[in-house]
PDB file of C-alpha atoms and ligand atoms in Angstrom:
ATOM      1  CA  MET A   1     160.671  57.863  45.488  1.00  0.00           C
ATOM      2  CA  LYS A   2     159.069  58.206  48.938  1.00  0.00           C
ATOM      3  CA  LYS A   3     156.097  59.343  47.643  1.00  0.00           C
ATOM      4  CA  VAL A   4     152.887  60.043  49.720  1.00  0.00           C
ATOM      5  CA  LEU A   5     149.288  61.031  48.458  1.00  0.00           C
ATOM      6  CA  VAL A   6     148.529  64.646  49.934  1.00  0.00           C
ATOM      7  CA  SER A   7     145.302  64.667  51.445  1.00  0.00           C
ATOM      8  CA  VAL A   8     143.543  68.043  52.504  1.00  0.00           C
ATOM      9  CA  SER A   9     141.906  68.424  55.818  1.00  0.00           C
ATOM     10  CA  ALA A  10     138.856  70.790  55.427  1.00  0.00           C
ATOM     11  CA  ARG A  11     137.715  72.190  58.608  1.00  0.00           C
ATOM     12  CA  HIS A  12     136.606  70.113  61.083  1.00  0.00           C
ATOM     13  CA  LEU A  13     136.247  68.931  64.685  1.00  0.00           C
ATOM     14  CA  HIS A  14     136.707  65.755  66.737  1.00  0.00           C
ATOM     15  CA  VAL A  15     134.151  65.555  69.792  1.00  0.00           C
ATOM     16  CA  SER A  16     134.113  64.106  73.103  1.00  0.00           C
ATOM     17  CA  ALA A  17     131.403  61.744  74.178  1.00  0.00           C
ATOM     18  CA  ALA A  18     129.715  64.269  76.368  1.00  0.00           C
ATOM     19  CA  ASP A  19     130.033  66.997  73.857  1.00  0.00           C
ATOM     20  CA  LEU A  20     128.256  65.134  71.116  1.00  0.00           C
ATOM     21  CA  ALA A  21     125.387  64.133  74.003  1.00  0.00           C
ATOM     22  CA  ALA A  22     125.130  68.236  74.615  1.00  0.00           C
ATOM     23  CA  LEU A  23     125.123  69.096  70.920  1.00  0.00           C
ATOM     24  CA  PHE A  24     122.819  66.653  69.333  1.00  0.00           C
ATOM     25  CA  GLY A  25     121.129  64.381  72.502  1.00  0.00           C
ATOM     26  CA  GLU A  26     121.628  61.787  74.679  1.00  0.00           C
ATOM     27  CA  GLY A  27     122.597  58.522  73.358  1.00  0.00           C
ATOM     28  CA  PHE A  28     123.255  60.261  69.754  1.00  0.00           C
ATOM     29  CA  GLU A  29     125.674  58.299  67.584  1.00  0.00           C
ATOM     30  CA  LEU A  30     127.460  59.769  64.926  1.00  0.00           C
ATOM     31  CA  SER A  31     126.653  58.210  61.420  1.00  0.00           C
ATOM     32  CA  ASN A  32     129.325  57.583  58.804  1.00  0.00           C
ATOM     33  CA  LYS A  33     128.899  59.702  55.645  1.00  0.00           C
ATOM     34  CA  LYS A  34     132.166  58.770  54.052  1.00  0.00           C
ATOM     35  CA  ASP A  35     135.236  56.487  55.272  1.00  0.00           C
ATOM     36  CA  LEU A  36     138.537  58.408  55.470  1.00  0.00           C
ATOM     37  CA  ILE A  37     141.700  57.069  54.135  1.00  0.00           C
ATOM     38  CA  GLN A  38     143.284  56.458  57.881  1.00  0.00           C
ATOM     39  CA  PRO A  39     141.654  53.288  59.258  1.00  0.00           C
ATOM     40  CA  GLY A  40     138.901  53.566  61.120  1.00  0.00           C
ATOM     41  CA  GLN A  41     138.214  57.235  60.790  1.00  0.00           C
ATOM     42  CA  PHE A  42     135.338  58.776  59.226  1.00  0.00           C
ATOM     43  CA  ALA A  43     133.583  61.978  58.112  1.00  0.00           C
ATOM     44  CA  SER A  44     129.936  62.054  59.688  1.00  0.00           C
ATOM     45  CA  ASN A  45     126.890  63.381  58.640  1.00  0.00           C
ATOM     46  CA  GLU A  46     127.076  65.803  61.789  1.00  0.00           C
ATOM     47  CA  ARG A  47     127.576  69.425  61.526  1.00  0.00           C
ATOM     48  CA  VAL A  48     127.742  72.404  64.344  1.00  0.00           C
ATOM     49  CA  THR A  49     128.417  75.960  64.062  1.00  0.00           C
ATOM     50  CA  VAL A  50     131.889  76.834  65.807  1.00  0.00           C
ATOM     51  CA  VAL A  51     131.646  80.028  67.207  1.00  0.00           C
ATOM     52  CA  GLY A  52     134.462  82.742  68.482  1.00  0.00           C
ATOM     53  CA  PRO A  53     134.480  86.130  69.551  1.00  0.00           C
ATOM     54  CA  LYS A  54     134.652  88.093  66.464  1.00  0.00           C
ATOM     55  CA  GLY A  55     132.451  85.823  63.946  1.00  0.00           C
ATOM     56  CA  GLU A  56     131.239  81.961  63.384  1.00  0.00           C
ATOM     57  CA  ILE A  57     131.568  79.035  61.090  1.00  0.00           C
ATOM     58  CA  ALA A  58     128.281  76.821  60.067  1.00  0.00           C
ATOM     59  CA  GLY A  59     128.205  73.568  58.893  1.00  0.00           C
ATOM     60  CA  VAL A  60     131.720  72.494  60.394  1.00  0.00           C
ATOM     61  CA  SER A  61     131.726  68.438  59.987  1.00  0.00           C
ATOM     62  CA  ILE A  62     132.353  66.402  62.770  1.00  0.00           C
ATOM     63  CA  LEU A  63     134.974  63.558  62.130  1.00  0.00           C
ATOM     64  CA  GLY A  64     134.575  60.170  63.924  1.00  0.00           C
ATOM     65  CA  PRO A  65     134.831  58.053  65.768  1.00  0.00           C
ATOM     66  CA  VAL A  66     134.392  59.816  69.502  1.00  0.00           C
ATOM     67  CA  ARG A  67     137.255  60.942  71.098  1.00  0.00           C
ATOM     68  CA  PRO A  68     138.701  61.360  74.526  1.00  0.00           C
ATOM     69  CA  ALA A  69     138.636  65.300  73.833  1.00  0.00           C
ATOM     70  CA  THR A  70     136.754  67.783  71.728  1.00  0.00           C
ATOM     71  CA  GLN A  71     139.409  69.167  69.209  1.00  0.00           C
ATOM     72  CA  VAL A  72     138.459  71.686  66.514  1.00  0.00           C
ATOM     73  CA  GLU A  73     140.897  72.098  63.755  1.00  0.00           C
ATOM     74  CA  LEU A  74     140.653  75.126  61.617  1.00  0.00           C
ATOM     75  CA  SER A  75     142.687  76.943  59.456  1.00  0.00           C
ATOM     76  CA  LEU A  76     144.625  79.813  60.350  1.00  0.00           C
ATOM     77  CA  THR A  77     142.168  81.876  58.088  1.00  0.00           C
ATOM     78  CA  ASP A  78     139.446  80.570  59.951  1.00  0.00           C
ATOM     79  CA  ALA A  79     140.853  81.056  63.124  1.00  0.00           C
ATOM     80  CA  ARG A  80     141.568  84.926  62.546  1.00  0.00           C
ATOM     81  CA  LYS A  81     137.902  85.379  61.081  1.00  0.00           C
ATOM     82  CA  LEU A  82     136.616  84.007  64.301  1.00  0.00           C
ATOM     83  CA  GLY A  83     139.133  85.799  66.776  1.00  0.00           C
ATOM     84  CA  LEU A  84     140.739  82.571  67.860  1.00  0.00           C
ATOM     85  CA  ALA A  85     144.501  82.817  68.069  1.00  0.00           C
ATOM     86  CA  ALA A  86     144.744  78.907  67.186  1.00  0.00           C
ATOM     87  CA  PRO A  87     148.332  77.646  67.737  1.00  0.00           C
ATOM     88  CA  VAL A  88     149.798  75.256  65.281  1.00  0.00           C
ATOM     89  CA  ARG A  89     149.665  71.658  67.443  1.00  0.00           C
ATOM     90  CA  GLU A  90     150.016  68.060  66.620  1.00  0.00           C
ATOM     91  CA  SER A  91     146.559  66.388  67.306  1.00  0.00           C
ATOM     92  CA  GLY A  92     145.967  65.778  70.757  1.00  0.00           C
ATOM     93  CA  ILE A  93     148.017  68.487  72.023  1.00  0.00           C
ATOM     94  CA  LEU A  94     145.588  70.936  73.350  1.00  0.00           C
ATOM     95  CA  ALA A  95     146.982  72.725  76.622  1.00  0.00           C
ATOM     96  CA  GLY A  96     146.833  76.326  76.076  1.00  0.00           C
ATOM     97  CA  SER A  97     144.738  76.502  73.212  1.00  0.00           C
ATOM     98  CA  PRO A  98     141.800  78.573  73.343  1.00  0.00           C
ATOM     99  CA  GLY A  99     138.270  77.447  73.402  1.00  0.00           C
ATOM    100  CA  CYS A 100     135.023  78.081  71.781  1.00  0.00           C
ATOM    101  CA  LYS A 101     131.172  77.901  71.759  1.00  0.00           C
ATOM    102  CA  LEU A 102     129.778  74.873  69.491  1.00  0.00           C
ATOM    103  CA  ILE A 103     126.000  75.220  68.627  1.00  0.00           C
ATOM    104  CA  GLY A 104     124.206  71.780  67.222  1.00  0.00           C
ATOM    105  CA  PRO A 105     120.620  71.076  66.606  1.00  0.00           C
ATOM    106  CA  ALA A 106     120.457  69.910  70.762  1.00  0.00           C
ATOM    107  CA  GLY A 107     122.265  72.415  72.149  1.00  0.00           C
ATOM    108  CA  GLU A 108     125.344  73.790  72.816  1.00  0.00           C
ATOM    109  CA  ALA A 109     128.791  73.116  74.214  1.00  0.00           C
ATOM    110  CA  GLU A 110     131.757  75.419  75.610  1.00  0.00           C
ATOM    111  CA  ILE A 111     135.042  73.949  75.171  1.00  0.00           C
ATOM    112  CA  THR A 112     137.709  75.585  77.425  1.00  0.00           C
ATOM    113  CA  GLU A 113     140.388  74.603  75.137  1.00  0.00           C
ATOM    114  CA  GLY A 114     141.149  72.566  71.740  1.00  0.00           C
ATOM    115  CA  VAL A 115     140.841  75.145  68.864  1.00  0.00           C
ATOM    116  CA  ILE A 116     144.506  74.124  67.175  1.00  0.00           C
ATOM    117  CA  ALA A 117     145.527  74.522  63.650  1.00  0.00           C
ATOM    118  CA  ALA A 118     146.946  71.263  62.938  1.00  0.00           C
ATOM    119  CA  LYS A 119     150.620  70.770  62.389  1.00  0.00           C
ATOM    120  CA  ARG A 120     151.177  69.497  58.837  1.00  0.00           C
ATOM    121  CA  HIS A 121     152.096  65.588  59.062  1.00  0.00           C
ATOM    122  CA  VAL A 122     152.448  62.349  57.179  1.00  0.00           C
ATOM    123  CA  HIS A 123     151.046  59.149  58.492  1.00  0.00           C
ATOM    124  CA  LEU A 124     152.584  55.912  57.693  1.00  0.00           C
ATOM    125  CA  SER A 125     152.525  52.250  58.771  1.00  0.00           C
ATOM    126  CA  PRO A 126     155.331  50.574  60.393  1.00  0.00           C
ATOM    127  CA  ALA A 127     156.129  48.867  57.073  1.00  0.00           C
ATOM    128  CA  GLN A 128     156.036  52.110  55.149  1.00  0.00           C
ATOM    129  CA  GLY A 129     157.863  53.708  57.807  1.00  0.00           C
ATOM    130  CA  SER A 130     160.937  51.350  57.140  1.00  0.00           C
ATOM    131  CA  GLU A 131     160.507  51.638  53.523  1.00  0.00           C
ATOM    132  CA  PHE A 132     160.838  55.076  53.346  1.00  0.00           C
ATOM    133  CA  GLY A 133     163.655  54.713  56.080  1.00  0.00           C
ATOM    134  CA  VAL A 134     161.901  57.242  58.572  1.00  0.00           C
ATOM    135  CA  LYS A 135     160.884  57.052  62.295  1.00  0.00           C
ATOM    136  CA  ASP A 136     158.029  57.975  64.468  1.00  0.00           C
ATOM    137  CA  ARG A 137     158.272  61.915  64.945  1.00  0.00           C
ATOM    138  CA  GLN A 138     160.854  62.609  62.762  1.00  0.00           C
ATOM    139  CA  VAL A 139     160.735  65.825  60.934  1.00  0.00           C
ATOM    140  CA  VAL A 140     160.988  65.956  57.599  1.00  0.00           C
ATOM    141  CA  GLU A 141     160.227  68.202  54.562  1.00  0.00           C
ATOM    142  CA  VAL A 142     157.841  66.945  51.865  1.00  0.00           C
ATOM    143  CA  LYS A 143     158.173  68.702  48.253  1.00  0.00           C
ATOM    144  CA  ILE A 144     154.939  68.916  46.608  1.00  0.00           C
ATOM    145  CA  THR A 145     154.763  69.351  42.578  1.00  0.00           C
ATOM    146  CA  THR A 146     151.827  71.139  41.150  1.00  0.00           C
ATOM    147  CA  ALA A 147     151.365  72.781  38.116  1.00  0.00           C
ATOM    148  CA  ASP A 148     151.907  76.302  39.131  1.00  0.00           C
ATOM    149  CA  ARG A 149     152.684  76.642  42.886  1.00  0.00           C
ATOM    150  CA  ALA A 150     155.281  73.689  43.464  1.00  0.00           C
ATOM    151  CA  THR A 151     155.913  73.790  47.026  1.00  0.00           C
ATOM    152  CA  THR A 152     158.368  72.310  49.482  1.00  0.00           C
ATOM    153  CA  PHE A 153     157.119  72.191  53.383  1.00  0.00           C
ATOM    154  CA  GLY A 154     159.223  71.610  56.213  1.00  0.00           C
ATOM    155  CA  ASP A 155     158.212  70.802  59.839  1.00  0.00           C
ATOM    156  CA  VAL A 156     156.298  68.264  58.691  1.00  0.00           C
ATOM    157  CA  ILE A 157     156.279  65.508  61.295  1.00  0.00           C
ATOM    158  CA  VAL A 158     156.129  61.883  60.375  1.00  0.00           C
ATOM    159  CA  ARG A 159     153.469  59.898  62.556  1.00  0.00           C
ATOM    160  CA  VAL A 160     153.817  55.981  62.085  1.00  0.00           C
ATOM    161  CA  ASP A 161     151.445  53.894  63.866  1.00  0.00           C
ATOM    162  CA  GLU A 162     150.127  50.507  63.186  1.00  0.00           C
ATOM    163  CA  ASN A 163     146.742  52.067  62.505  1.00  0.00           C
ATOM    164  CA  TYR A 164     147.845  54.611  60.009  1.00  0.00           C
ATOM    165  CA  THR A 165     148.833  54.064  56.417  1.00  0.00           C
ATOM    166  CA  ALA A 166     150.361  56.583  53.926  1.00  0.00           C
ATOM    167  CA  GLU A 167     148.942  59.770  53.635  1.00  0.00           C
ATOM    168  CA  MET A 168     150.043  63.577  54.246  1.00  0.00           C
ATOM    169  CA  HIS A 169     147.504  65.852  55.744  1.00  0.00           C
ATOM    170  CA  VAL A 170     147.793  69.644  54.636  1.00  0.00           C
ATOM    171  CA  ASP A 171     144.992  71.994  55.735  1.00  0.00           C
ATOM    172  CA  THR A 172     143.316  74.494  53.165  1.00  0.00           C
ATOM    173  CA  ASP A 173     145.630  77.254  53.587  1.00  0.00           C
ATOM    174  CA  GLU A 174     148.492  75.071  53.387  1.00  0.00           C
ATOM    175  CA  ALA A 175     146.631  73.359  49.839  1.00  0.00           C
ATOM    176  CA  ASN A 176     145.933  76.932  48.497  1.00  0.00           C
ATOM    177  CA  ALA A 177     149.733  77.972  49.133  1.00  0.00           C
ATOM    178  CA  ALA A 178     150.894  74.767  47.061  1.00  0.00           C
ATOM    179  CA  GLY A 179     148.164  74.866  44.436  1.00  0.00           C
ATOM    180  CA  CYS A 180     146.715  71.568  45.473  1.00  0.00           C
ATOM    181  CA  SER A 181     143.691  70.426  42.988  1.00  0.00           C
ATOM    182  CA  GLY A 182     142.791  66.896  42.251  1.00  0.00           C
ATOM    183  CA  GLU A 183     145.291  64.245  42.941  1.00  0.00           C
ATOM    184  CA  VAL A 184     148.414  65.289  44.504  1.00  0.00           C
ATOM    185  CA  TRP A 185     151.396  63.559  45.655  1.00  0.00           C
ATOM    186  CA  GLY A 186     154.125  64.460  48.078  1.00  0.00           C
ATOM    187  CA  GLU A 187     157.419  63.362  48.158  1.00  0.00           C
ATOM    188  CA  ILE A 188     159.416  63.310  51.311  1.00  0.00           C
ATOM    189  CA  LEU A 189     163.043  64.298  51.244  1.00  0.00           C
ATOM    190  CA  GLY A 190     165.906  63.432  53.063  1.00  0.00           C
TER     191      GLY A 190
HETATM  192 ZN1  LIG B 201     146.384  63.262  59.661  1.00  0.00          ZN
END
């Protein structure tokens, strides 16, 4: 069985060094609240408000470390509330996505693009990719068995990299659709 742990990504953002400085002050560094499953990635203690044309959401947490470009990952429910037409995108593919305003304790940042709904995906190490017989960028289906809402997701992109370990990421809309709670596992089909 090709089973992967399913993790739910709540709304969050990744920030560039320049935007971090604008939001929290020059020289500020993200503080590690909790290591994530993917090696080197962490949830920080820092939070900002994300503002769109129709509303705002406070307390959105920043994941570290800093990245070359700021990227805001929302559920489509969140995006609608803010009045932002967030496209479903792979991380880092931001061209043509909407921007927004970010408010931090030391200032604001206006981004011209970067608001997306993350395309659901599975992270695997190269060894795990070989074991499961899947390649980087392959699109698969993943069956999630829960008590009341067993769901098979299509359009799941596999990402294989030496910096990854086996884990599927879905957002809160997807997790709710599948009735995910507690520890949930997905089976890669095909
Ligand atoms: Zn991920």
